Amino acid sequence: MAVTRNRFTNYRSMIQKSEADWQTSYAKHLSGLQVRAIARNLLQDQHGRTLQHFCTTSYLGLDYHPDILQGAIKELENSRTLRIANSRNRCQLQVLDQYEAELSELFGCASLATLSCSAASSGVLPLVAAGIFTDGISPHMVFDKFAHYSLNHIKAACADETEVQTLPHNDMDQL
């Protein structure tokens, strides 16, 4: 029986096709930037350039909110660490549990805090695909062709659990 490969990903091909462009972007200082925040959505890179940050995922600007920054500083001082360096299902900082409980109460649902969209997608979407939250019934998962990377990178893992389909961008008729 022949194994069908690369239905959802093809890293080798993707890397081969994009490598020259990545090298050009690094050479022209468009990638690999090391930045510091100098104001809300304003960065300065290692080349001394000031950059307006248009691709932030801090949609509400909370990354720069003074009360949140002060609360984070206070908790770092209380915890005396950035994190516990092991899997959080074995051990986590008490403040993370408190934070998730307060978010859950605020939004009236179970809330999880993750470091990024990719981390959340990687952790949750395969469970959705496996039917863990729907009494073992796996859903048919549909992704927009231009879905964010945080969704696209996990499609192969989801496809191992359920039917996964990628539709043309915004094609509501096909959906």
PDB file of C-alpha atoms in Angstrom, residues 17-157:
ATOM      1  CA  LYS A  17      11.461  27.372  -2.921  1.00  0.00           C
ATOM      2  CA  SER A  18      11.913  30.045  -0.254  1.00  0.00           C
ATOM      3  CA  GLU A  19      15.585  29.739   0.738  1.00  0.00           C
ATOM      4  CA  ALA A  20      16.920  32.346  -1.716  1.00  0.00           C
ATOM      5  CA  ASP A  21      14.254  34.846  -0.634  1.00  0.00           C
ATOM      6  CA  TRP A  22      15.055  34.259   3.059  1.00  0.00           C
ATOM      7  CA  GLN A  23      18.755  34.811   2.391  1.00  0.00           C
ATOM      8  CA  THR A  24      17.954  38.047   0.546  1.00  0.00           C
ATOM      9  CA  SER A  25      15.706  39.246   3.376  1.00  0.00           C
ATOM     10  CA  TYR A  26      18.482  38.649   5.920  1.00  0.00           C
ATOM     11  CA  ALA A  27      21.099  40.334   3.723  1.00  0.00           C
ATOM     12  CA  LYS A  28      18.857  43.393   3.292  1.00  0.00           C
ATOM     13  CA  HIS A  29      18.065  43.493   7.038  1.00  0.00           C
ATOM     14  CA  LEU A  30      14.376  42.720   6.591  1.00  0.00           C
ATOM     15  CA  SER A  31      14.560  39.558   8.735  1.00  0.00           C
ATOM     16  CA  GLY A  32      16.529  38.486  11.760  1.00  0.00           C
ATOM     17  CA  LEU A  33      16.015  41.824  13.447  1.00  0.00           C
ATOM     18  CA  GLN A  34      16.857  42.286  17.102  1.00  0.00           C
ATOM     19  CA  VAL A  35      14.671  45.089  18.406  1.00  0.00           C
ATOM     20  CA  ARG A  36      13.834  46.997  21.532  1.00  0.00           C
ATOM     21  CA  ALA A  37      10.521  48.723  22.159  1.00  0.00           C
ATOM     22  CA  ILE A  38      10.919  52.489  22.378  1.00  0.00           C
ATOM     23  CA  ALA A  39       7.182  53.292  22.420  1.00  0.00           C
ATOM     24  CA  ARG A  40       3.882  51.591  21.682  1.00  0.00           C
ATOM     25  CA  ASN A  41       4.376  49.730  18.378  1.00  0.00           C
ATOM     26  CA  LEU A  42       7.610  51.644  17.763  1.00  0.00           C
ATOM     27  CA  LEU A  43      10.809  49.605  17.669  1.00  0.00           C
ATOM     28  CA  GLN A  44      14.488  50.242  17.141  1.00  0.00           C
ATOM     29  CA  ASP A  45      16.625  47.536  15.525  1.00  0.00           C
ATOM     30  CA  GLN A  46      20.280  46.638  15.853  1.00  0.00           C
ATOM     31  CA  HIS A  47      21.045  48.789  12.789  1.00  0.00           C
ATOM     32  CA  GLY A  48      19.697  51.922  14.515  1.00  0.00           C
ATOM     33  CA  ARG A  49      16.534  52.058  12.409  1.00  0.00           C
ATOM     34  CA  THR A  50      13.243  53.104  13.973  1.00  0.00           C
ATOM     35  CA  LEU A  51      10.426  50.820  12.827  1.00  0.00           C
ATOM     36  CA  GLN A  52       6.657  51.176  13.079  1.00  0.00           C
ATOM     37  CA  HIS A  53       5.370  47.770  14.153  1.00  0.00           C
ATOM     38  CA  PHE A  54       2.291  46.966  12.041  1.00  0.00           C
ATOM     39  CA  CYS A  55       2.237  43.200  12.573  1.00  0.00           C
ATOM     40  CA  THR A  56       1.628  43.063  16.300  1.00  0.00           C
ATOM     41  CA  THR A  57      -0.850  40.554  17.653  1.00  0.00           C
ATOM     42  CA  SER A  58      -1.393  42.682  20.744  1.00  0.00           C
ATOM     43  CA  TYR A  59      -4.668  43.852  19.276  1.00  0.00           C
ATOM     44  CA  LEU A  60      -5.738  45.774  22.344  1.00  0.00           C
ATOM     45  CA  GLY A  61      -2.274  47.189  23.010  1.00  0.00           C
ATOM     46  CA  LEU A  62      -2.158  45.497  26.394  1.00  0.00           C
ATOM     47  CA  ASP A  63       1.540  44.666  25.978  1.00  0.00           C
ATOM     48  CA  TYR A  64       2.243  48.346  26.640  1.00  0.00           C
ATOM     49  CA  HIS A  65      -0.434  49.114  29.229  1.00  0.00           C
ATOM     50  CA  PRO A  66       1.284  50.618  32.308  1.00  0.00           C
ATOM     51  CA  ASP A  67      -0.920  48.783  34.833  1.00  0.00           C
ATOM     52  CA  ILE A  68      -0.253  45.431  33.175  1.00  0.00           C
ATOM     53  CA  LEU A  69       3.473  46.109  32.963  1.00  0.00           C
ATOM     54  CA  GLN A  70       3.545  47.110  36.641  1.00  0.00           C
ATOM     55  CA  GLY A  71       1.577  43.988  37.602  1.00  0.00           C
ATOM     56  CA  ALA A  72       3.999  41.805  35.646  1.00  0.00           C
ATOM     57  CA  ILE A  73       6.996  43.441  37.339  1.00  0.00           C
ATOM     58  CA  LYS A  74       5.390  42.967  40.754  1.00  0.00           C
ATOM     59  CA  GLU A  75       4.692  39.291  40.082  1.00  0.00           C
ATOM     60  CA  LEU A  76       8.224  38.689  38.761  1.00  0.00           C
ATOM     61  CA  GLU A  77       9.526  40.110  42.014  1.00  0.00           C
ATOM     62  CA  ASN A  78       7.113  37.934  44.038  1.00  0.00           C
ATOM     63  CA  SER A  79       7.788  34.745  42.077  1.00  0.00           C
ATOM     64  CA  ARG A  80      11.517  35.382  41.727  1.00  0.00           C
ATOM     65  CA  THR A  81      11.491  33.582  38.355  1.00  0.00           C
ATOM     66  CA  LEU A  82      10.131  33.944  34.828  1.00  0.00           C
ATOM     67  CA  ARG A  83       8.716  30.438  34.805  1.00  0.00           C
ATOM     68  CA  ILE A  84       9.148  26.911  36.109  1.00  0.00           C
ATOM     69  CA  ALA A  85      11.241  25.111  33.506  1.00  0.00           C
ATOM     70  CA  ASN A  86       9.185  21.964  33.006  1.00  0.00           C
ATOM     71  CA  SER A  87       5.808  20.919  31.628  1.00  0.00           C
ATOM     72  CA  ARG A  88       3.025  22.942  33.167  1.00  0.00           C
ATOM     73  CA  ASN A  89       0.804  19.874  33.611  1.00  0.00           C
ATOM     74  CA  ARG A  90       3.334  18.755  36.268  1.00  0.00           C
ATOM     75  CA  CYS A  91       4.171  22.092  37.854  1.00  0.00           C
ATOM     76  CA  GLN A  92       3.268  25.731  37.205  1.00  0.00           C
ATOM     77  CA  LEU A  93       3.557  29.037  38.957  1.00  0.00           C
ATOM     78  CA  GLN A  94       0.599  29.730  41.226  1.00  0.00           C
ATOM     79  CA  VAL A  95       0.019  33.100  39.549  1.00  0.00           C
ATOM     80  CA  LEU A  96      -0.678  31.373  36.204  1.00  0.00           C
ATOM     81  CA  ASP A  97      -3.450  29.297  37.768  1.00  0.00           C
ATOM     82  CA  GLN A  98      -4.867  32.428  39.422  1.00  0.00           C
ATOM     83  CA  TYR A  99      -4.648  34.356  36.126  1.00  0.00           C
ATOM     84  CA  GLU A 100      -6.502  31.647  34.192  1.00  0.00           C
ATOM     85  CA  ALA A 101      -9.157  31.379  36.907  1.00  0.00           C
ATOM     86  CA  GLU A 102      -9.768  35.123  36.797  1.00  0.00           C
ATOM     87  CA  LEU A 103      -9.919  35.102  32.967  1.00  0.00           C
ATOM     88  CA  SER A 104     -12.358  32.183  33.100  1.00  0.00           C
ATOM     89  CA  GLU A 105     -14.594  34.078  35.495  1.00  0.00           C
ATOM     90  CA  LEU A 106     -14.377  37.283  33.459  1.00  0.00           C
ATOM     91  CA  PHE A 107     -15.302  35.565  30.177  1.00  0.00           C
ATOM     92  CA  GLY A 108     -17.619  32.880  31.600  1.00  0.00           C
ATOM     93  CA  CYS A 109     -15.677  29.976  30.068  1.00  0.00           C
ATOM     94  CA  ALA A 110     -12.570  27.890  30.624  1.00  0.00           C
ATOM     95  CA  SER A 111      -9.552  30.047  29.746  1.00  0.00           C
ATOM     96  CA  LEU A 112      -5.958  29.036  29.098  1.00  0.00           C
ATOM     97  CA  ALA A 113      -3.007  31.390  28.867  1.00  0.00           C
ATOM     98  CA  THR A 114      -0.356  30.613  26.267  1.00  0.00           C
ATOM     99  CA  LEU A 115       2.716  32.450  25.078  1.00  0.00           C
ATOM    100  CA  SER A 116       1.542  32.675  21.476  1.00  0.00           C
ATOM    101  CA  CYS A 117      -1.199  31.826  18.987  1.00  0.00           C
ATOM    102  CA  SER A 118       1.026  29.045  17.659  1.00  0.00           C
ATOM    103  CA  ALA A 119       1.344  27.510  21.123  1.00  0.00           C
ATOM    104  CA  ALA A 120      -2.429  27.652  21.625  1.00  0.00           C
ATOM    105  CA  SER A 121      -3.160  26.194  18.177  1.00  0.00           C
ATOM    106  CA  SER A 122      -0.581  23.435  18.638  1.00  0.00           C
ATOM    107  CA  GLY A 123      -2.060  22.446  21.962  1.00  0.00           C
ATOM    108  CA  VAL A 124      -5.770  22.763  21.297  1.00  0.00           C
ATOM    109  CA  LEU A 125      -6.488  22.071  17.612  1.00  0.00           C
ATOM    110  CA  PRO A 126      -5.337  18.411  17.656  1.00  0.00           C
ATOM    111  CA  LEU A 127      -7.612  17.864  20.661  1.00  0.00           C
ATOM    112  CA  VAL A 128     -10.508  19.461  18.756  1.00  0.00           C
ATOM    113  CA  ALA A 129      -9.694  17.243  15.757  1.00  0.00           C
ATOM    114  CA  ALA A 130      -9.662  14.139  17.946  1.00  0.00           C
ATOM    115  CA  GLY A 131     -13.133  14.950  19.293  1.00  0.00           C
ATOM    116  CA  ILE A 132     -11.892  15.350  22.864  1.00  0.00           C
ATOM    117  CA  PHE A 133     -14.334  18.207  23.531  1.00  0.00           C
ATOM    118  CA  THR A 134     -17.250  16.700  21.575  1.00  0.00           C
ATOM    119  CA  ASP A 135     -17.765  13.279  23.158  1.00  0.00           C
ATOM    120  CA  GLY A 136     -15.378  11.529  20.756  1.00  0.00           C
ATOM    121  CA  ILE A 137     -17.024  12.890  17.615  1.00  0.00           C
ATOM    122  CA  SER A 138     -14.325  14.345  15.385  1.00  0.00           C
ATOM    123  CA  PRO A 139     -15.403  17.410  13.418  1.00  0.00           C
ATOM    124  CA  HIS A 140     -14.694  18.058   9.766  1.00  0.00           C
ATOM    125  CA  MET A 141     -12.121  20.850  10.003  1.00  0.00           C
ATOM    126  CA  VAL A 142     -12.031  23.557   7.358  1.00  0.00           C
ATOM    127  CA  PHE A 143      -9.236  26.112   7.019  1.00  0.00           C
ATOM    128  CA  ASP A 144      -9.067  29.202   4.856  1.00  0.00           C
ATOM    129  CA  LYS A 145      -6.182  29.031   2.369  1.00  0.00           C
ATOM    130  CA  PHE A 146      -4.740  32.192   3.910  1.00  0.00           C
ATOM    131  CA  ALA A 147      -5.294  31.217   7.538  1.00  0.00           C
ATOM    132  CA  HIS A 148      -2.612  32.452   9.921  1.00  0.00           C
ATOM    133  CA  TYR A 149       0.511  30.339  10.271  1.00  0.00           C
ATOM    134  CA  SER A 150      -0.523  29.472  13.828  1.00  0.00           C
ATOM    135  CA  LEU A 151      -3.381  27.463  12.294  1.00  0.00           C
ATOM    136  CA  ASN A 152      -1.719  26.186   9.124  1.00  0.00           C
ATOM    137  CA  HIS A 153       1.298  24.620  10.791  1.00  0.00           C
ATOM    138  CA  ILE A 154      -0.874  22.215  12.786  1.00  0.00           C
ATOM    139  CA  LYS A 155      -3.149  21.016   9.965  1.00  0.00           C
ATOM    140  CA  ALA A 156      -1.114  17.838   9.391  1.00  0.00           C
ATOM    141  CA  ALA A 157      -1.532  16.779  13.028  1.00  0.00           C
TER     142      ALA A 157
END
